[in-house]
Amino acid sequence: MPGKNSFMPDECYVLEHKEISSLIRSLADHNMSERSAESLINMGRQAVQPLIVALKDPNMDVRGNAAWILGSIRDERAIEPLIGMLKDEELEARVVAGVALIKIGMPAVEPLIASLKRCDSKLKRTTANVLMGLCKEDRVDTGSKQKIMNTLRSI
């Protein structure tokens, strides 16, 4: 039987969730954001879902840092939300989301191509730039590069 001061699994989850939430809130603080980002990256997959939620935060620093961290973690669950962020009103947010998708690499190719086929002209330009960035940064294999180039020629 656990001792009076030992943690049960549910309590650990609550503490972990509170820590992640606190770190995400501190992404808005220029004095703490770098250390918080490093901690969230080290948490890896367990920080992904709260970071995805943070992509909708009203604070640009939180959104941008969350996108950058998701790109560093490279979890495929972040792809669609990051593609959605390519529509952000803030240019900086769109750029950071694009860089994050490039960091994720190959898994982002098909969702980006699908997005390219169903989006407006402004978003098409941003999405096309991300796809070209994937090719330029050698984040995709030769077959995917060819598919990207064929898709870009057809739009």
PDB file of C-alpha atoms in Angstrom:
ATOM      1  CA  MET A   1       0.000   0.000   0.000  1.00  0.00           C
ATOM      2  CA  PRO A   2       1.415   3.387  -0.942  1.00  0.00           C
ATOM      3  CA  GLY A   3       2.592   5.632   1.852  1.00  0.00           C
ATOM      4  CA  LYS A   4       0.802   8.797   2.830  1.00  0.00           C
ATOM      5  CA  ASN A   5       3.193  11.009   0.844  1.00  0.00           C
ATOM      6  CA  SER A   6       3.538   8.851  -2.267  1.00  0.00           C
ATOM      7  CA  PHE A   7       1.979   9.865  -5.571  1.00  0.00           C
ATOM      8  CA  MET A   8      -0.659   7.826  -7.319  1.00  0.00           C
ATOM      9  CA  PRO A   9      -0.559   7.700 -11.161  1.00  0.00           C
ATOM     10  CA  ASP A  10      -3.520  10.108 -11.501  1.00  0.00           C
ATOM     11  CA  GLU A  11      -1.803  12.605  -9.208  1.00  0.00           C
ATOM     12  CA  CYS A  12       1.353  12.391 -11.339  1.00  0.00           C
ATOM     13  CA  TYR A  13      -0.707  13.098 -14.449  1.00  0.00           C
ATOM     14  CA  VAL A  14      -2.309  16.158 -12.827  1.00  0.00           C
ATOM     15  CA  LEU A  15       1.090  17.475 -11.696  1.00  0.00           C
ATOM     16  CA  GLU A  16       2.568  16.844 -15.141  1.00  0.00           C
ATOM     17  CA  HIS A  17      -0.375  18.571 -16.848  1.00  0.00           C
ATOM     18  CA  LYS A  18      -0.052  21.571 -14.518  1.00  0.00           C
ATOM     19  CA  GLU A  19       3.677  21.770 -15.242  1.00  0.00           C
ATOM     20  CA  ILE A  20       3.075  21.688 -19.008  1.00  0.00           C
ATOM     21  CA  SER A  21       0.355  24.347 -18.725  1.00  0.00           C
ATOM     22  CA  SER A  22       2.644  26.545 -16.656  1.00  0.00           C
ATOM     23  CA  LEU A  23       5.500  26.159 -19.136  1.00  0.00           C
ATOM     24  CA  ILE A  24       3.192  27.021 -22.044  1.00  0.00           C
ATOM     25  CA  ARG A  25       1.940  30.153 -20.265  1.00  0.00           C
ATOM     26  CA  SER A  26       5.540  31.225 -19.700  1.00  0.00           C
ATOM     27  CA  LEU A  27       6.186  31.141 -23.469  1.00  0.00           C
ATOM     28  CA  ALA A  28       4.725  34.660 -23.489  1.00  0.00           C
ATOM     29  CA  ASP A  29       7.483  35.883 -21.151  1.00  0.00           C
ATOM     30  CA  HIS A  30      10.622  36.821 -23.098  1.00  0.00           C
ATOM     31  CA  ASN A  31      12.740  36.199 -19.985  1.00  0.00           C
ATOM     32  CA  MET A  32      11.493  32.636 -19.540  1.00  0.00           C
ATOM     33  CA  SER A  33      10.450  31.461 -22.999  1.00  0.00           C
ATOM     34  CA  GLU A  34      13.769  29.894 -24.015  1.00  0.00           C
ATOM     35  CA  ARG A  35      14.057  27.788 -20.857  1.00  0.00           C
ATOM     36  CA  SER A  36      10.369  26.843 -21.029  1.00  0.00           C
ATOM     37  CA  ALA A  37      10.711  25.832 -24.684  1.00  0.00           C
ATOM     38  CA  GLU A  38      13.684  23.625 -23.846  1.00  0.00           C
ATOM     39  CA  SER A  39      11.719  21.932 -21.048  1.00  0.00           C
ATOM     40  CA  LEU A  40       8.719  21.329 -23.307  1.00  0.00           C
ATOM     41  CA  ILE A  41      10.937  19.878 -26.043  1.00  0.00           C
ATOM     42  CA  ASN A  42      12.488  17.535 -23.472  1.00  0.00           C
ATOM     43  CA  MET A  43       8.993  16.409 -22.416  1.00  0.00           C
ATOM     44  CA  GLY A  44       8.416  15.320 -26.006  1.00  0.00           C
ATOM     45  CA  ARG A  45       5.189  13.584 -26.963  1.00  0.00           C
ATOM     46  CA  GLN A  46       3.410  14.280 -23.686  1.00  0.00           C
ATOM     47  CA  ALA A  47       3.589  18.029 -24.373  1.00  0.00           C
ATOM     48  CA  VAL A  48       2.233  17.789 -27.932  1.00  0.00           C
ATOM     49  CA  GLN A  49      -1.521  18.005 -27.285  1.00  0.00           C
ATOM     50  CA  PRO A  50      -1.312  21.033 -24.961  1.00  0.00           C
ATOM     51  CA  LEU A  51       1.053  22.700 -27.453  1.00  0.00           C
ATOM     52  CA  ILE A  52      -1.456  22.083 -30.250  1.00  0.00           C
ATOM     53  CA  VAL A  53      -4.075  23.867 -28.141  1.00  0.00           C
ATOM     54  CA  ALA A  54      -1.571  26.719 -27.630  1.00  0.00           C
ATOM     55  CA  LEU A  55      -1.464  27.290 -31.405  1.00  0.00           C
ATOM     56  CA  LYS A  56      -4.819  29.078 -30.922  1.00  0.00           C
ATOM     57  CA  ASP A  57      -3.619  31.265 -28.033  1.00  0.00           C
ATOM     58  CA  PRO A  58      -4.387  34.972 -28.500  1.00  0.00           C
ATOM     59  CA  ASN A  59      -0.762  35.807 -27.655  1.00  0.00           C
ATOM     60  CA  MET A  60       1.480  35.689 -30.732  1.00  0.00           C
ATOM     61  CA  ASP A  61       4.548  34.741 -28.675  1.00  0.00           C
ATOM     62  CA  VAL A  62       2.750  31.709 -27.262  1.00  0.00           C
ATOM     63  CA  ARG A  63       1.482  30.633 -30.714  1.00  0.00           C
ATOM     64  CA  GLY A  64       4.857  31.117 -32.377  1.00  0.00           C
ATOM     65  CA  ASN A  65       6.832  29.387 -29.648  1.00  0.00           C
ATOM     66  CA  ALA A  66       4.346  26.504 -29.537  1.00  0.00           C
ATOM     67  CA  ALA A  67       4.723  26.011 -33.300  1.00  0.00           C
ATOM     68  CA  TRP A  68       8.512  26.110 -33.077  1.00  0.00           C
ATOM     69  CA  ILE A  69       8.504  23.567 -30.230  1.00  0.00           C
ATOM     70  CA  LEU A  70       6.135  21.259 -32.137  1.00  0.00           C
ATOM     71  CA  GLY A  71       8.512  21.371 -35.092  1.00  0.00           C
ATOM     72  CA  SER A  72      11.370  20.429 -32.784  1.00  0.00           C
ATOM     73  CA  ILE A  73       9.425  17.508 -31.293  1.00  0.00           C
ATOM     74  CA  ARG A  74       8.443  16.348 -34.819  1.00  0.00           C
ATOM     75  CA  ASP A  75       5.256  14.586 -33.767  1.00  0.00           C
ATOM     76  CA  GLU A  76       2.891  13.890 -36.678  1.00  0.00           C
ATOM     77  CA  ARG A  77      -0.162  14.900 -34.609  1.00  0.00           C
ATOM     78  CA  ALA A  78       0.982  18.505 -35.025  1.00  0.00           C
ATOM     79  CA  ILE A  79       0.897  18.513 -38.843  1.00  0.00           C
ATOM     80  CA  GLU A  80      -2.758  19.431 -39.461  1.00  0.00           C
ATOM     81  CA  PRO A  81      -2.869  22.068 -36.692  1.00  0.00           C
ATOM     82  CA  LEU A  82       0.339  23.610 -38.061  1.00  0.00           C
ATOM     83  CA  ILE A  83      -1.144  23.629 -41.564  1.00  0.00           C
ATOM     84  CA  GLY A  84      -4.132  25.430 -40.055  1.00  0.00           C
ATOM     85  CA  MET A  85      -1.753  27.974 -38.559  1.00  0.00           C
ATOM     86  CA  LEU A  86      -0.560  28.865 -42.059  1.00  0.00           C
ATOM     87  CA  LYS A  87      -3.788  30.942 -42.164  1.00  0.00           C
ATOM     88  CA  ASP A  88      -2.832  32.989 -39.078  1.00  0.00           C
ATOM     89  CA  GLU A  89      -3.248  36.760 -39.427  1.00  0.00           C
ATOM     90  CA  GLU A  90       0.303  37.319 -38.183  1.00  0.00           C
ATOM     91  CA  LEU A  91       3.048  36.823 -40.763  1.00  0.00           C
ATOM     92  CA  GLU A  92       5.457  35.710 -38.034  1.00  0.00           C
ATOM     93  CA  ALA A  93       3.060  32.944 -36.969  1.00  0.00           C
ATOM     94  CA  ARG A  94       2.724  31.706 -40.553  1.00  0.00           C
ATOM     95  CA  VAL A  95       6.494  31.682 -41.007  1.00  0.00           C
ATOM     96  CA  VAL A  96       7.111  29.775 -37.766  1.00  0.00           C
ATOM     97  CA  ALA A  97       4.390  27.249 -38.649  1.00  0.00           C
ATOM     98  CA  GLY A  98       6.021  26.742 -42.047  1.00  0.00           C
ATOM     99  CA  VAL A  99       9.441  26.221 -40.488  1.00  0.00           C
ATOM    100  CA  ALA A 100       7.925  23.738 -38.025  1.00  0.00           C
ATOM    101  CA  LEU A 101       6.384  21.758 -40.887  1.00  0.00           C
ATOM    102  CA  ILE A 102       9.733  21.724 -42.679  1.00  0.00           C
ATOM    103  CA  LYS A 103      11.372  20.402 -39.495  1.00  0.00           C
ATOM    104  CA  ILE A 104       8.788  17.608 -39.315  1.00  0.00           C
ATOM    105  CA  GLY A 105       9.752  16.682 -42.864  1.00  0.00           C
ATOM    106  CA  MET A 106       8.435  13.719 -44.870  1.00  0.00           C
ATOM    107  CA  PRO A 107       5.266  13.085 -42.848  1.00  0.00           C
ATOM    108  CA  ALA A 108       4.075  16.621 -43.688  1.00  0.00           C
ATOM    109  CA  VAL A 109       4.290  16.211 -47.483  1.00  0.00           C
ATOM    110  CA  GLU A 110       0.953  14.499 -48.228  1.00  0.00           C
ATOM    111  CA  PRO A 111      -1.117  16.681 -45.857  1.00  0.00           C
ATOM    112  CA  LEU A 112       0.496  19.811 -47.332  1.00  0.00           C
ATOM    113  CA  ILE A 113      -0.222  18.674 -50.895  1.00  0.00           C
ATOM    114  CA  ALA A 114      -3.832  17.894 -49.929  1.00  0.00           C
ATOM    115  CA  SER A 115      -4.115  21.316 -48.284  1.00  0.00           C
ATOM    116  CA  LEU A 116      -2.694  22.984 -51.375  1.00  0.00           C
ATOM    117  CA  LYS A 117      -5.506  21.554 -53.487  1.00  0.00           C
ATOM    118  CA  ARG A 118      -8.286  22.904 -51.262  1.00  0.00           C
ATOM    119  CA  CYS A 119      -7.089  26.327 -50.118  1.00  0.00           C
ATOM    120  CA  ASP A 120      -7.415  29.928 -51.280  1.00  0.00           C
ATOM    121  CA  SER A 121      -4.705  31.716 -53.278  1.00  0.00           C
ATOM    122  CA  LYS A 122      -3.066  33.381 -50.248  1.00  0.00           C
ATOM    123  CA  LEU A 123      -2.752  30.078 -48.427  1.00  0.00           C
ATOM    124  CA  LYS A 124      -1.619  28.352 -51.628  1.00  0.00           C
ATOM    125  CA  ARG A 125       1.386  30.653 -51.799  1.00  0.00           C
ATOM    126  CA  THR A 126       2.319  29.966 -48.168  1.00  0.00           C
ATOM    127  CA  THR A 127       1.802  26.216 -48.548  1.00  0.00           C
ATOM    128  CA  ALA A 128       3.811  26.160 -51.774  1.00  0.00           C
ATOM    129  CA  ASN A 129       6.657  27.955 -49.986  1.00  0.00           C
ATOM    130  CA  VAL A 130       6.637  25.320 -47.245  1.00  0.00           C
ATOM    131  CA  LEU A 131       6.705  22.518 -49.823  1.00  0.00           C
ATOM    132  CA  MET A 132       9.623  24.183 -51.607  1.00  0.00           C
ATOM    133  CA  GLY A 133      11.348  24.552 -48.236  1.00  0.00           C
ATOM    134  CA  LEU A 134      10.989  20.818 -47.647  1.00  0.00           C
ATOM    135  CA  CYS A 135      12.787  20.196 -50.939  1.00  0.00           C
ATOM    136  CA  LYS A 136      15.440  22.840 -50.367  1.00  0.00           C
ATOM    137  CA  GLU A 137      16.285  21.598 -46.874  1.00  0.00           C
ATOM    138  CA  ASP A 138      16.512  17.976 -48.081  1.00  0.00           C
ATOM    139  CA  ARG A 139      13.797  16.909 -45.639  1.00  0.00           C
ATOM    140  CA  VAL A 140      12.186  14.634 -48.257  1.00  0.00           C
ATOM    141  CA  ASP A 141      13.289  11.787 -50.486  1.00  0.00           C
ATOM    142  CA  THR A 142      13.697  12.018 -54.269  1.00  0.00           C
ATOM    143  CA  GLY A 143      10.251  10.586 -55.036  1.00  0.00           C
ATOM    144  CA  SER A 144       8.563  13.083 -52.734  1.00  0.00           C
ATOM    145  CA  LYS A 145      10.567  15.947 -54.246  1.00  0.00           C
ATOM    146  CA  GLN A 146       9.327  14.934 -57.680  1.00  0.00           C
ATOM    147  CA  LYS A 147       5.742  14.721 -56.442  1.00  0.00           C
ATOM    148  CA  ILE A 148       6.048  18.157 -54.836  1.00  0.00           C
ATOM    149  CA  MET A 149       7.496  19.690 -57.999  1.00  0.00           C
ATOM    150  CA  ASN A 150       4.763  18.125 -60.166  1.00  0.00           C
ATOM    151  CA  THR A 151       2.095  19.407 -57.780  1.00  0.00           C
ATOM    152  CA  LEU A 152       3.554  22.911 -57.750  1.00  0.00           C
ATOM    153  CA  ARG A 153       3.687  22.976 -61.546  1.00  0.00           C
ATOM    154  CA  SER A 154       0.016  22.027 -61.731  1.00  0.00           C
ATOM    155  CA  ILE A 155      -1.323  24.868 -59.577  1.00  0.00           C
TER     156      ILE A 155
END
